[in-house]
Every structure is written in structure tokens, then in C-alpha cells.
Amino acid sequence: MQSSISLSISSSSFAPLRSNSPIDFAPINLRFCGLRREALGFSSLRRSHSNRLHISAGSTSRRKVSAALSGNGSSSKFDYDLLIIGAGVGGHGAALHAVEKGLKTAIVEGDVVGGTCVNRGCVPSKALLAVSGRMRELQNEHHLKALGLQVSAAGYDRQGVADHANNLASKIRNNLTNSMKALGVDILTGVGTILGPQKVQIGSSDKIVTAKDIIIATGSVPFVPKGIEVDGKTVITSDHALKLEFVPEWIAIVGSGYIGLEFSDVYTALGSEVTFIEALDQLMPGFDPEIGKLAQRVLINPRKIDYHTGVFASKITPAKDGKPVTIELIDAKTKELKDTLEVDAALIATGRAPFTNGLGLENIDVATQRGFIPVDERMRVIDANGKLVPHVYCIGDANGKMMLAHAASAQGISVVEQVTGRDHVLNHLSIPAACFTHPEISMVGLTEPQAREKAQKEGFEVSIAKTSFKANTKALAENEGEGLAKLIYRPDNGEILGVHIFGLHAADLIHEASNAIALGTRIQDIKLAVHAHPTLSEVLDELFKSAKVKAHVPSAVSEPIAV
Ligand SMILES: Cc1cc2nc3c(=O)[nH]c(=O)nc-3n(C[C@H](O)[C@H](O)[C@H](O)COP(=O)(O)OP(=O)(O)OC[C@H]3O[C@@H](n4cnc5c(N)ncnc54)[C@H](O)[C@@H]3O)c2cc1C
Ligand SMILES: NC(=O)c1ccc[n+]([C@@H]2O[C@H](COP(=O)([O-])OP(=O)(O)OC[C@H]3O[C@@H](n4cnc5c(N)ncnc54)[C@H](O)[C@@H]3O)[C@@H](O)[C@H]2O)c1
């Protein structure tokens, strides 16, 4: 979900690629890379004096088989069947699938493997959120009392919390690196620059690699609006905040999207007071409005959080010489100065800018749109004249379709399906999203206003069903009855248009709905599915059962066979 306000992206907001840091050896987490040990065909791993990972014979022979199996017959003419620029989660997902499909694959990385998600995003932020969840619970006397528990005052060690986030990122980074090496993906270190069709330069050297197909997966960096001076200490982006170098007494968070909301959960649990500054008229503008309202009632109002909406942070000056951080707020519409705040720190969470400069796009005649690389529904790159650039694809944050880790990876898998001969179009409306606050928020498909707009244009009716966590035994046993699930659907044919959940483990619960949308399952069929009792999944069971579908229209899926 992107905000609807238009933002101009300044080239100064692009962070330079950092130099490669050595990667420690760690056991491969095979479950993480979605592959079983037997499937890899290797027996042991060892490390040489030069610190490089060597793979024993099983893996080497797999590489030879891969090249021979290459369906596109490109191995002799090109160095690789597939070259991926950027080893974030998008690139990693594409690389693993490419190997599975028998492609000779290389991935180019100019910084550290894992990209934003692993090093500066999903992974360390979820480690901090795991801590904030526990702190919140331990500090909630009322909640503990209701369970009959007595706990003395909860406290934390800032460095210990920061280490937990950092250690987790290192662990997952090693897992990602090792999973690719074990499967025979060549990891090429250096910045990739496209020199022309099917040709990429690696680093500043004259190392040039050719590939039949190229996937650009270069991701994004924090977007910092003009007028905001980031010093990395008192005025920070998520890149800095994730290191948790200090916990300010009072922090202003500019932007109340995913990053702002998740960090408000962390900071308030660790004792900070938060002031939100949001350009649009309401907090959390990207969420379904009803869910947003409930989230505000639970996640904002009872906490030490105040907010200014309908204002831009037009100028932010870092703390210096004993003076606090100052923030000038201007009215989003009239642009008049409305207020000046003085706080201990400011976190800039105003979206992300694509990282596409210096990529050599001019060499394939591609003009970016606000930095994003234009693509069609198959992630094929579109040139300045509106034509498809043969053999070049772009996935993940760099194309701006949906800035989520699993979306990047799914787009990569979709591209590999296409280059290996199976047409595939990813349904972005089936991709779930989640905000990992306490409790969590999750969603898939359309919000209610989006569904109503579509219905008006296309001439169908929209119905809404809702269930409360208060009616769920498991939620009540956990003393976590505050929650709502909302279904937006077509009563004429039972199509699921959107599902939104606010409540305990909402991020895990959404997948029944997202899989149903992806597979074309209709409500009249899914409502017959059986759920274990007592589980939170019964929230969705109740939700589907409470929907009123007028006629039985068969699903896209085949009728099950009774046994
Ligand atoms: C604080 C935070 C929390 C987040 N939490 C979540 C979450 O919980 N769930 C979720 O789904 N998403 C989350 N995201 C979003 C998620 O991190 C991104 O959507 C995801 O990382 C995008 O993956 P990507 O592969 O497109 O790009 P990236 O992960 O950004 O990777 C791109 C890689 O390309 C490399 N690169 C760039 N240019 C070149 C070049 N020319 N040559 C070689 N290498 C290059 C970069 O160094 C980088 O390693 C979060 C983001 C942030 C900032
Ligand atoms: N749990 C997750 O999946 C997760 C977590 C963190 C980040 N992410 C991804 O990272 C991306 C970036 O997250 P984000 O929270 O920075 O962006 P966002 O687009 O979610 O929210 C940015 C918010 O900042 C506001 N804004 C923009 N400029 C402003 C200004 N000058 N003053 C005041 N308000 C302003 C916007 O109106 C919007 O509400 C998102 O697209 C999201 O997909 C995902």
C-alpha cells in the first residue's frame, strides 16, 4: 500500500553501497531456504584457508546437470542462463527457484547479501518487536492479574536488545548466503552495471558477464523529504533506528505507515513518548478505515502517543550544542507554518525510494518513473518508448508494485517460471501484508472503499461480514479478546475481495484468506473447511460462515472427492 500523496525523490536520498563485510560460516538452515537436505544432493561443506565456502562433489555435479538441463539452450553462448542484480530477498527467491528449474545462475551484490529485509528491515525490526511484545505484556498489570500472574517490574538492557536484532540479522544473512552457495548459485561481489542487452559489468573492474536473462532486484533505500537533515544520531531513518543506539525520552515519528507504526510499538514499550506527524488527514492512511480506527483505539490512544495529522514536517534540524531537535510543521494544504516542535529525536518514516541510479539503465534505453523501473504485469522492463526490453526483468522494491519482502520473492519466482517456458502472472491482490504491532494488523486484497469503487465501476454488489476475537475461545483463554476480522465479498458469487484482521497473531491468520484468493476459492466452499478447536483460526472460520452468498457458483478449484 503506497500513500496517495506524490513525493519527489531527490538523488541525495540514495545511500551509497557499503563495502562488503566478511561473512561468517554458519550451519545452513535448510528449512529457511525451503529445501530439504536430500533435494540438494550434497553431503558435506568445508571451508578453505581463503575463507571461501567449498561445496563437495554432490553440489558440483548438480551445477553440471543444471547447465545441461537448461531449457533455453543458452549455456554455451552466455556465461549464465540467469543473472540477478541484487541479493536481497527478491534476488534470493529468484535464484533458488532458478536453480530448481535447472538454470545456471549468478547473483551480483554490491553490499551485503540479504539486502534491506535481512540487514535493515523485516528481520531486525521483528527482533525488536519480539522484545516490545514481551515488555508490553510484562508491564500490563491488569492483563497479568486477569491470568492470575504476579511479575515484578519488567526492565530491559538496551544493548542486549540491540544485540538480539543484530545477531538475528547476521544469522539469517549467513543462512541466505550459504543456501545459495550450497545450490551452486555464483555470488559475484561488486556493483552491477548494465552495459547493454544481456551484458553486465561487475564492480569498477573490467569483469563483464553475459546472461540470457537478467533480473534487476536492486531494492530501495529510505526516502527523506527535502528540508529534513538526517544526522544518523538524533534525526534518523529506520536504518539507524534498528541499531537501537539509544532510546530517546521523546521521539517524533514522521509518517504513520508500516515503519512508523511498528517503531511506535517498539519505542513506547521501551519507555519513550511518541509524537506522530502524518501528512494525510488520518493516521495509518493505507489501512482499511475501519481497521485503522480500531488500531488507533488500541495501538495509539491508550499509549504515550500524540499526533499531528494533515501536516508536513517541512524542516527538521538535528540536536546540536545542547539544543533539541526542532521540527517545523506546515499545513499539508495551505503550506502555512502551523507549529514548531522540540523533541529528543526524530525518526523519518516517509516511505522508500527505489535504488536504481548508477545501474546503467540508459544503456538499454529505460527511463525510470520517480526512480522506479517501469514493468508490465510479468515484470518485463518497459523502455522509454513503451516497448518491452527483451530479456530484462525487474522485481521487488525497485519496480514499486508492492514494497514487501515476500512480494519481491514471489515476483522473482514468477519471472523464473516465464523464462523457463511457463507463462505466469502473479496476482498481487492475493499477496498478504502485515504490520507486526501488538496486536498485529494484516490484510489481503481490497479495502472497503477500494472494493466499493470497483463495484460501482463494474456493477456488482459488495457485502461485509465481521467477527470479533471476543467470540473466540483461544483468544479469550489468552486474555486477548480485542480484535476484529472483516471480510469484503461479492454476495452474488462468493468471491473474496478483501480480508482485514486486527488482533492476536493476525499476521499468521491472514494466509487462509490470501491462499483462497490466490487459488480462486469461493466463500461457499471455504466455509465447509474444518478448523481445529480451540484455535485462533476459528476467527476466520466464523468469518466465512457468517457471509451470505446468494447462489452457489462453483469455485475455480475442482470439487473435492469424498473419502
Ligand atoms: C524497517 C523495515 C521493516 C520492514 N519489514 C518488513 C516486513 O516485516 N515484511 C515485509 O514483507 N517487508 C518488510 N519490509 C520491506 C522489505 O524489506 C522490502 O520490501 C524488501 O527488502 C525488498 O526486497 P528487494 O529484494 O526488492 O530489495 P532489497 O532487499 O533492498 O535488496 C536489494 C539488494 O540489491 C543490492 N544492490 C542495489 N543496487 C545494486 C547494484 N547495482 N549492483 C549490485 N547490487 C545492488 C543492494 O545492496 C541490496 O542488497 C521492511 C522494510 C523496512 C525498511
Ligand atoms: N510489516 C511490513 O510488512 C513492513 C514494515 C516496514 C516497512 N514495510 C515496507 O516499507 C515501505 C516503507 O514504509 P514506510 O512506513 O516508510 O512508508 P509508508 O508508505 O507505509 O508510510 C509513509 C507515511 O508517511 C506519510 N508521509 C510522507 N511524507 C510525509 C511528510 N513529509 N510529513 C509527514 N508525513 C509524511 C505518508 O502519508 C504515509 O502515511 C512500505 O511500503 C512497506 O511496504 C513493510
XYZ file of C-alpha atoms and ligand atoms in Angstrom:
660
model
C 0.000 0.000 0.000
C 1.578 3.219 -1.073
C 0.443 6.604 0.171
C -1.522 8.597 -2.341
C 0.469 11.807 -1.872
C 3.066 12.452 -4.511
C 6.622 12.727 -3.318
C 9.575 13.973 -5.272
C 12.662 11.858 -4.835
C 15.987 13.615 -4.597
C 19.086 11.778 -5.708
C 20.740 12.812 -2.447
C 18.477 10.403 -0.606
C 20.267 7.412 -2.131
C 22.621 5.806 0.321
C 25.938 4.659 -1.142
C 26.518 0.916 -1.236
C 28.653 -0.078 1.696
C 31.722 -2.236 1.306
C 31.329 -5.974 1.749
C 31.822 -7.306 5.216
C 33.207 -10.825 5.718
C 30.519 -13.406 6.153
C 30.956 -15.924 8.944
C 30.339 -19.566 8.340
C 27.180 -20.909 9.940
C 25.237 -24.111 9.551
C 22.740 -23.907 6.737
C 19.162 -23.615 7.795
C 17.601 -25.768 5.139
C 14.101 -25.041 6.271
C 14.711 -21.346 5.772
C 15.579 -21.805 2.126
C 12.602 -24.055 1.640
C 14.602 -27.093 0.555
C 15.178 -30.456 2.122
C 18.725 -31.786 2.540
C 18.059 -34.749 0.218
C 16.994 -32.367 -2.522
C 20.369 -30.655 -2.515
C 22.413 -33.699 -3.423
C 25.393 -32.733 -1.263
C 26.935 -34.438 1.663
C 29.317 -32.015 3.327
C 30.538 -28.455 3.371
C 34.016 -27.279 4.247
C 35.901 -24.010 4.308
C 39.318 -23.373 2.818
C 42.100 -21.131 4.153
C 40.876 -18.332 1.925
C 37.617 -18.255 3.890
C 35.567 -19.314 0.893
C 32.917 -21.949 1.115
C 33.550 -25.069 -0.934
C 30.857 -27.486 -1.825
C 31.571 -31.166 -2.113
C 31.067 -33.267 -5.221
C 27.314 -33.645 -4.999
C 26.808 -29.956 -5.493
C 29.374 -29.625 -8.262
C 27.743 -32.337 -10.293
C 24.430 -30.613 -9.768
C 25.896 -27.497 -11.421
C 26.903 -29.515 -14.469
C 23.475 -31.088 -14.630
C 21.937 -27.624 -14.317
C 23.791 -26.303 -17.310
C 22.965 -29.365 -19.365
C 19.299 -29.186 -18.369
C 18.986 -25.558 -19.331
C 15.741 -25.424 -21.275
C 16.706 -22.286 -23.188
C 19.900 -23.768 -24.585
C 21.859 -20.658 -23.684
C 24.667 -22.099 -21.627
C 27.172 -22.299 -24.451
C 26.585 -18.769 -25.754
C 26.276 -16.952 -22.427
C 28.157 -17.149 -19.140
C 24.852 -17.725 -17.349
C 21.265 -18.543 -18.114
C 20.165 -16.031 -15.488
C 21.965 -13.132 -13.859
C 20.293 -11.386 -10.945
C 21.448 -7.913 -9.882
C 20.852 -7.522 -6.136
C 20.947 -10.258 -3.490
C 18.048 -9.109 -1.336
C 15.073 -11.356 -0.640
C 13.757 -10.805 -4.173
C 17.026 -11.853 -5.789
C 17.452 -14.744 -3.352
C 13.951 -16.099 -4.051
C 14.550 -15.875 -7.802
C 17.974 -17.552 -7.525
C 16.702 -20.555 -5.552
C 13.823 -21.094 -7.948
C 16.123 -20.707 -10.952
C 18.413 -23.468 -9.644
C 15.416 -25.674 -9.045
C 14.463 -25.111 -12.668
C 17.945 -26.082 -13.837
C 19.230 -22.631 -14.775
C 22.895 -21.735 -14.464
C 22.515 -18.763 -12.161
C 24.630 -15.936 -10.770
C 23.681 -13.135 -8.388
C 25.540 -9.817 -8.145
C 25.673 -7.981 -4.815
C 27.317 -4.624 -4.210
C 26.864 -4.606 -0.442
C 25.944 -7.478 1.878
C 23.756 -10.442 0.957
C 20.217 -10.175 2.273
C 19.543 -6.565 1.258
C 17.095 -4.418 3.166
C 14.867 -7.106 4.626
C 17.596 -9.140 6.273
C 20.010 -6.396 7.268
C 17.950 -3.224 7.688
C 14.291 -4.236 7.539
C 11.982 -7.140 8.311
C 14.456 -9.230 10.262
C 15.981 -6.810 12.801
C 12.673 -4.958 13.177
C 10.848 -8.169 14.055
C 13.535 -8.930 16.637
C 12.867 -5.543 18.271
C 9.126 -6.151 18.036
C 9.512 -9.523 19.741
C 11.055 -7.666 22.657
C 8.409 -4.944 22.662
C 5.643 -7.572 22.713
C 7.082 -9.212 25.795
C 7.789 -5.903 27.530
C 4.237 -4.825 26.858
C 2.842 -7.998 28.368
C 5.112 -7.885 31.406
C 4.202 -4.240 32.040
C 0.463 -4.824 31.739
C -0.521 -5.468 35.342
C -4.219 -5.660 34.526
C -3.611 -8.320 31.859
C -1.317 -10.368 34.095
C -3.725 -10.147 37.019
C -6.550 -11.439 34.853
C -4.416 -14.522 34.192
C -3.605 -14.844 37.883
C 0.057 -13.936 37.379
C 2.305 -11.776 39.500
C 5.504 -10.447 37.977
C 7.839 -7.891 39.482
C 8.751 -4.790 37.461
C 9.948 -5.536 33.934
C 13.150 -3.987 32.700
C 15.490 -4.289 29.743
C 19.106 -3.911 28.765
C 19.273 -1.679 25.673
C 22.490 -3.195 24.364
C 21.102 -6.695 24.918
C 18.014 -5.842 22.869
C 20.158 -4.264 20.126
C 22.391 -7.358 20.075
C 19.372 -9.612 19.666
C 18.363 -7.699 16.499
C 21.891 -7.596 15.139
C 22.594 -11.267 15.851
C 19.392 -12.336 14.178
C 20.252 -10.339 11.044
C 23.730 -11.958 10.901
C 22.266 -15.415 11.329
C 19.685 -15.007 8.579
C 22.256 -13.335 6.300
C 24.541 -16.361 6.695
C 21.662 -18.726 6.049
C 20.802 -16.894 2.839
C 24.396 -16.820 1.630
C 25.018 -20.462 2.415
C 21.764 -21.629 0.865
C 22.748 -20.013 -2.444
C 26.317 -21.306 -2.332
C 25.173 -24.812 -1.489
C 22.906 -24.844 -4.511
C 25.629 -23.644 -6.857
C 24.494 -20.045 -7.357
C 27.585 -17.942 -8.127
C 27.677 -14.906 -5.850
C 29.546 -12.134 -7.652
C 30.691 -9.282 -5.441
C 30.503 -5.744 -6.815
C 28.043 -3.208 -8.138
C 26.320 -4.458 -11.283
C 26.014 -2.038 -14.203
C 24.056 -2.954 -17.298
C 26.240 -2.279 -20.337
C 23.730 -3.364 -22.929
C 21.309 -6.199 -23.624
C 22.418 -9.377 -21.820
C 25.687 -7.790 -20.619
C 26.581 -6.611 -17.100
C 29.768 -5.164 -15.666
C 30.656 -6.230 -12.138
C 32.271 -3.550 -9.978
C 34.633 -0.985 -11.391
C 36.859 -3.686 -12.887
C 36.562 -4.845 -16.464
C 34.801 -8.048 -15.411
C 31.915 -8.414 -17.809
C 29.349 -11.176 -17.538
C 26.793 -12.202 -20.138
C 23.464 -13.857 -19.423
C 20.479 -14.896 -21.457
C 18.112 -13.231 -18.996
C 18.716 -10.516 -16.434
C 16.630 -9.739 -13.368
C 17.093 -6.351 -11.712
C 16.403 -6.680 -7.972
C 18.175 -3.649 -6.563
C 15.600 -2.727 -3.921
C 15.170 0.586 -2.155
C 16.584 2.984 0.452
C 14.827 5.264 2.970
C 13.157 8.271 1.361
C 13.941 11.522 3.146
C 11.857 14.546 2.094
C 13.555 17.836 1.238
C 14.269 20.080 4.226
C 14.992 17.206 6.612
C 18.590 16.860 7.742
C 19.430 13.317 8.822
C 22.488 13.141 11.115
C 22.068 9.436 11.978
C 22.001 10.208 15.706
C 19.072 12.428 16.632
C 17.374 12.610 13.229
C 17.339 9.073 11.923
C 15.833 6.682 9.404
C 14.929 3.049 10.020
C 18.493 2.106 9.013
C 19.751 3.850 12.176
C 16.784 3.120 14.433
C 17.217 -0.632 14.016
C 20.624 -0.413 15.712
C 18.861 0.927 18.824
C 21.858 3.029 19.817
C 19.689 4.985 22.217
C 16.121 5.107 23.433
C 15.009 8.749 23.410
C 12.627 10.056 26.031
C 10.572 11.790 23.361
C 10.696 10.880 19.693
C 8.738 12.339 16.798
C 7.911 9.800 14.107
C 7.297 11.376 10.721
C 4.913 9.122 8.779
C 2.379 6.700 10.259
C 2.715 3.885 7.733
C 4.243 0.477 8.428
C 7.612 1.660 9.695
C 6.189 4.472 11.833
C 3.602 2.216 13.427
C 5.979 -0.673 14.140
C 8.569 1.662 15.682
C 5.895 3.383 17.797
C 5.185 -0.078 19.244
C 8.890 -0.609 19.990
C 9.640 2.835 21.396
C 6.579 3.070 23.659
C 7.262 -0.422 25.053
C 10.812 0.690 25.866
C 9.562 3.825 27.634
C 9.661 6.612 25.007
C 6.887 9.096 24.360
C 5.971 9.345 20.693
C 4.542 12.162 18.573
C 3.320 11.163 15.127
C 3.482 13.628 12.261
C 1.324 12.486 9.352
C 0.753 14.384 6.096
C -2.667 12.913 5.389
C -5.779 13.660 7.431
C -5.756 10.457 9.424
C -3.202 8.145 10.961
C -2.425 4.883 9.181
C -3.988 6.105 5.925
C -3.079 2.959 3.998
C -5.231 0.609 6.072
C -8.917 -0.183 5.702
C -10.542 2.781 7.515
C -12.494 0.630 9.979
C -9.395 -1.347 10.910
C -7.438 1.925 11.100
C -9.975 3.317 13.584
C -9.791 0.213 15.761
C -5.989 0.237 15.562
C -5.997 3.867 16.670
C -8.219 2.988 19.641
C -5.909 0.160 20.749
C -2.422 0.999 19.462
C -2.392 4.803 19.771
C -4.909 6.294 22.211
C -4.035 4.327 25.387
C -0.277 4.671 24.818
C 2.022 7.617 25.357
C 1.437 8.798 21.803
C 0.093 12.076 20.490
C -0.163 13.119 16.871
C -0.483 15.878 14.293
C -2.301 14.946 11.089
C -2.703 16.950 7.873
C 0.779 18.440 8.312
C 4.152 18.020 6.657
C 7.412 18.075 8.560
C 8.900 20.735 6.260
C 12.156 21.319 8.124
C 13.929 19.164 10.704
C 17.201 20.215 12.326
C 19.198 17.696 14.388
C 20.049 18.350 18.064
C 23.272 20.308 18.475
C 25.138 22.149 21.232
C 22.571 21.245 23.859
C 19.648 22.327 21.669
C 16.916 19.743 20.919
C 15.762 18.519 17.518
C 13.434 21.136 16.014
C 10.621 20.296 13.628
C 8.653 22.815 11.611
C 5.166 21.667 10.705
C 3.318 23.173 7.774
C -0.314 22.650 6.833
C -0.417 19.980 4.107
C -2.928 22.018 2.071
C -2.173 25.716 2.701
C 1.564 25.171 3.337
C 1.376 27.705 6.189
C 3.584 27.184 9.235
C 1.402 25.579 11.919
C 3.726 24.609 14.738
C 7.331 24.069 15.789
C 8.158 21.049 17.936
C 11.230 20.442 20.045
C 11.949 16.764 20.705
C 14.869 14.497 21.633
C 14.882 12.614 18.342
C 13.009 12.249 15.065
C 12.516 9.091 13.017
C 11.830 9.699 9.341
C 9.423 7.011 8.102
C 8.041 8.645 4.978
C 8.378 5.789 2.523
C 11.209 4.286 0.496
C 12.931 5.392 -2.701
C 13.925 2.856 -5.363
C 17.650 2.179 -5.608
C 18.128 2.330 -9.345
C 20.684 5.037 -10.024
C 24.041 4.009 -11.472
C 22.533 0.804 -12.824
C 23.219 1.689 -16.485
C 19.544 1.832 -17.422
C 20.376 4.404 -20.109
C 22.296 1.626 -21.924
C 19.039 -0.234 -22.516
C 17.021 2.957 -23.098
C 14.992 2.730 -19.893
C 13.715 5.890 -18.202
C 12.669 5.481 -14.573
C 9.449 6.937 -13.170
C 10.272 8.717 -9.892
C 13.209 6.297 -9.755
C 11.061 3.156 -10.180
C 11.711 0.887 -13.154
C 8.573 0.543 -15.274
C 7.437 -3.062 -15.779
C 4.393 -4.851 -17.174
C 2.355 -7.448 -15.270
C 5.042 -10.061 -15.987
C 7.821 -7.839 -14.524
C 9.223 -7.298 -18.032
C 11.034 -3.966 -18.185
C 9.490 -1.294 -20.417
C 11.775 1.128 -22.284
C 11.403 4.880 -22.830
C 9.288 4.244 -25.962
C 6.875 1.924 -24.180
C 8.384 -1.236 -25.715
C 9.471 -4.302 -23.755
C 13.229 -4.672 -23.322
C 13.967 -8.271 -24.340
C 15.383 -10.493 -21.583
C 15.334 -7.845 -18.841
C 13.017 -8.067 -15.828
C 12.716 -6.039 -12.632
C 11.349 -7.361 -9.346
C 10.849 -6.121 -5.788
C 11.062 -2.633 -4.342
C 12.825 -1.302 -7.454
C 9.617 -1.639 -9.516
C 7.415 -0.166 -6.758
C 4.480 -2.528 -7.353
C 4.343 -3.710 -3.735
C 7.203 -2.980 -1.348
C 7.129 -6.207 0.630
C 9.750 -8.920 1.005
C 7.518 -11.824 0.030
C 6.138 -9.859 -2.946
C 9.711 -9.353 -4.222
C 10.425 -13.040 -3.883
C 7.112 -14.058 -5.492
C 7.793 -11.746 -8.444
C 11.220 -13.376 -8.835
C 9.696 -16.849 -8.873
C 7.129 -15.679 -11.414
C 9.895 -14.394 -13.724
C 11.805 -17.676 -13.475
C 8.617 -19.540 -14.406
C 8.360 -17.391 -17.529
C 11.979 -17.714 -18.631
C 11.736 -21.477 -18.252
C 8.746 -21.639 -20.542
C 5.688 -21.417 -18.300
C 3.662 -18.238 -18.626
C 2.848 -16.850 -15.205
C 1.188 -13.682 -13.967
C 1.311 -13.014 -10.238
C -1.973 -11.883 -8.700
C -0.868 -9.011 -6.471
C -4.332 -8.867 -4.910
C -3.598 -12.238 -3.327
C -0.412 -11.073 -1.616
C -0.937 -10.576 2.118
C 0.619 -7.785 4.175
C 1.070 -7.465 7.903
C 2.094 -4.859 10.418
C 3.736 -6.519 13.415
C 2.421 -4.291 16.194
C 0.860 -5.707 19.388
C -1.697 -6.801 18.438
C -0.922 -7.269 14.748
C -2.736 -5.969 11.689
C -2.972 -7.964 8.482
C -4.725 -7.648 5.178
C -5.115 -9.053 1.708
C -6.937 -7.735 -1.358
C -9.026 -4.573 -1.409
C -10.016 -2.213 1.401
C -13.736 -1.474 1.730
C -13.532 1.900 -0.120
C -11.495 0.283 -2.931
C -13.990 -2.574 -3.214
C -16.958 -0.179 -3.306
C -15.288 1.902 -6.027
C -14.609 -1.212 -8.116
C -18.167 -2.449 -7.544
C -19.612 0.842 -8.740
C -17.495 0.793 -11.900
C -18.174 -2.844 -12.721
C -21.780 -3.006 -11.479
C -21.790 -5.585 -8.705
C -22.865 -5.605 -5.080
C -20.469 -5.654 -2.107
C -21.209 -7.241 1.275
C -19.291 -7.132 4.533
C -19.013 -9.790 7.230
C -17.230 -9.345 10.560
C -16.237 -11.465 13.513
C -14.810 -10.416 16.837
C -11.959 -12.058 18.687
C -14.201 -11.739 21.757
C -16.154 -14.751 20.489
C -13.031 -16.903 20.094
C -12.191 -19.334 22.896
C -8.440 -19.341 22.286
C -8.230 -15.535 22.213
C -10.208 -15.347 25.464
C -8.014 -18.005 27.076
C -5.044 -15.783 26.238
C -6.980 -12.762 27.572
C -6.584 -11.188 24.123
C -10.167 -10.647 23.043
C -9.522 -7.230 21.455
C -9.687 -7.915 17.750
C -11.750 -7.925 14.591
C -11.746 -9.781 11.295
C -13.519 -8.248 8.347
C -14.463 -9.887 5.060
C -15.339 -7.900 1.946
C -17.030 -10.061 -0.670
C -19.438 -10.390 -3.583
C -22.737 -11.859 -2.348
C -23.732 -12.833 -5.907
C -20.899 -15.306 -6.489
C -18.990 -15.628 -3.204
C -15.748 -14.038 -4.456
C -13.457 -12.823 -1.676
C -12.450 -9.220 -2.416
C -10.509 -8.449 0.746
C -9.874 -9.629 4.299
C -8.554 -7.429 7.113
C -7.634 -8.642 10.576
C -6.694 -6.778 13.728
C -5.843 -8.974 16.678
C -3.549 -11.568 18.203
C -1.438 -13.321 15.518
C -3.298 -11.567 12.704
C -0.159 -11.869 10.536
C -0.359 -15.662 10.661
C -4.134 -15.841 10.320
C -4.332 -13.948 7.019
C -2.928 -16.807 4.935
C -6.127 -18.809 4.805
C -7.702 -15.825 3.059
C -4.731 -14.993 0.812
C -4.413 -18.601 -0.338
C -8.143 -18.707 -1.027
C -7.860 -15.592 -3.213
C -4.776 -16.968 -4.993
C -6.492 -20.287 -5.731
C -9.849 -18.737 -6.625
C -11.654 -20.493 -3.747
C -15.117 -19.040 -3.110
C -16.739 -18.458 0.280
C -19.396 -21.167 -0.261
C -16.549 -23.714 -0.469
C -14.129 -22.426 2.125
C -16.898 -22.191 4.743
C -17.032 -26.018 4.688
C -13.360 -26.304 5.683
C -12.744 -27.654 9.194
C -10.640 -25.840 11.802
C -9.140 -27.294 14.966
C -10.790 -26.183 18.194
C -9.869 -24.116 20.095
C -7.638 -22.096 17.764
C -7.453 -18.521 16.585
C -8.052 -19.831 13.054
C -11.697 -20.229 14.068
C -11.950 -16.423 13.816
C -11.699 -16.845 10.045
C -13.889 -19.934 10.079
C -16.632 -17.877 11.759
C -15.995 -15.042 9.323
C -16.532 -17.177 6.230
C -19.503 -18.966 7.807
C -21.223 -15.658 8.589
C -21.056 -14.464 4.956
C -24.310 -14.658 2.988
C -23.738 -15.847 -0.558
C -26.862 -15.773 -2.731
C -26.217 -18.516 -5.243
C -23.867 -21.458 -5.316
C -21.370 -20.707 -8.035
C -18.648 -23.358 -8.205
C -15.104 -22.284 -7.295
C -12.204 -22.233 -9.691
C -10.963 -25.274 -7.786
C -12.309 -28.742 -8.552
C -14.850 -30.407 -6.309
C -13.203 -32.450 -3.559
C -13.564 -36.229 -3.608
C -15.342 -37.578 -0.528
C -13.419 -40.264 1.355
C 12.291 -1.226 8.732
C 11.692 -2.096 7.661
C 10.911 -3.185 8.030
C 10.361 -3.999 7.050
N 9.593 -5.054 7.435
C 9.027 -5.848 6.519
C 8.256 -6.960 6.891
O 8.073 -7.245 8.081
N 7.720 -7.725 5.931
C 7.899 -7.447 4.609
O 7.368 -8.174 3.764
N 8.630 -6.398 4.199
C 9.202 -5.596 5.123
N 9.981 -4.542 4.730
C 10.146 -4.305 3.294
C 11.210 -5.250 2.710
O 12.405 -5.106 3.437
C 11.444 -4.938 1.249
O 10.216 -4.945 0.555
C 12.369 -5.970 0.622
O 13.609 -5.967 1.278
C 12.584 -5.703 -0.862
O 13.403 -6.694 -1.377
P 14.265 -6.450 -2.716
O 14.925 -7.754 -2.979
O 13.422 -5.841 -3.747
O 15.349 -5.341 -2.317
P 16.412 -5.219 -1.164
O 16.102 -6.112 -0.031
O 16.553 -3.775 -0.876
O 17.753 -5.769 -1.833
C 18.362 -5.140 -2.906
C 19.820 -5.531 -2.936
O 20.396 -5.072 -4.147
C 21.698 -4.564 -3.891
N 22.041 -3.653 -4.996
C 21.461 -2.483 -5.314
N 21.985 -1.985 -6.446
C 22.924 -2.871 -6.862
C 23.786 -2.941 -7.993
N 23.770 -2.011 -8.944
N 24.626 -3.992 -8.086
C 24.639 -4.971 -7.142
N 23.832 -4.967 -6.069
C 22.971 -3.928 -5.941
C 21.553 -3.898 -2.542
O 22.804 -3.744 -1.900
C 20.635 -4.890 -1.817
O 21.386 -5.879 -1.157
C 10.581 -3.716 5.684
C 11.375 -2.629 5.307
C 11.939 -1.840 6.285
C 12.801 -0.692 5.870
N 5.500 -5.171 8.222
C 5.798 -4.838 6.979
O 5.446 -5.519 6.023
C 6.614 -3.613 6.728
C 7.257 -2.972 7.774
C 8.001 -1.838 7.496
C 8.098 -1.385 6.186
N 7.464 -2.042 5.195
C 7.523 -1.540 3.804
O 8.413 -0.458 3.746
C 7.845 0.591 2.978
C 8.147 1.908 3.623
O 7.448 2.045 4.871
P 7.065 3.461 5.417
O 6.304 3.294 6.684
O 8.247 4.340 5.394
O 6.138 4.017 4.260
P 4.537 4.040 4.096
O 4.297 4.400 2.676
O 3.906 2.819 4.658
O 4.079 5.261 5.044
C 4.622 6.542 4.891
C 3.708 7.531 5.593
O 4.382 8.785 5.659
C 3.483 9.830 5.324
N 4.327 10.954 4.847
C 5.063 11.017 3.718
N 5.768 12.186 3.678
C 5.469 12.880 4.800
C 5.901 14.139 5.368
N 6.786 14.929 4.757
N 5.403 14.524 6.543
C 4.512 13.723 7.189
N 4.076 12.539 6.732
C 4.560 12.100 5.557
C 2.566 9.192 4.296
O 1.332 9.852 4.216
C 2.409 7.776 4.841
O 1.348 7.646 5.748
C 6.360 0.338 2.895
O 5.995 0.419 1.544
C 6.134 -1.036 3.424
O 5.594 -1.852 2.432
C 6.711 -3.125 5.448
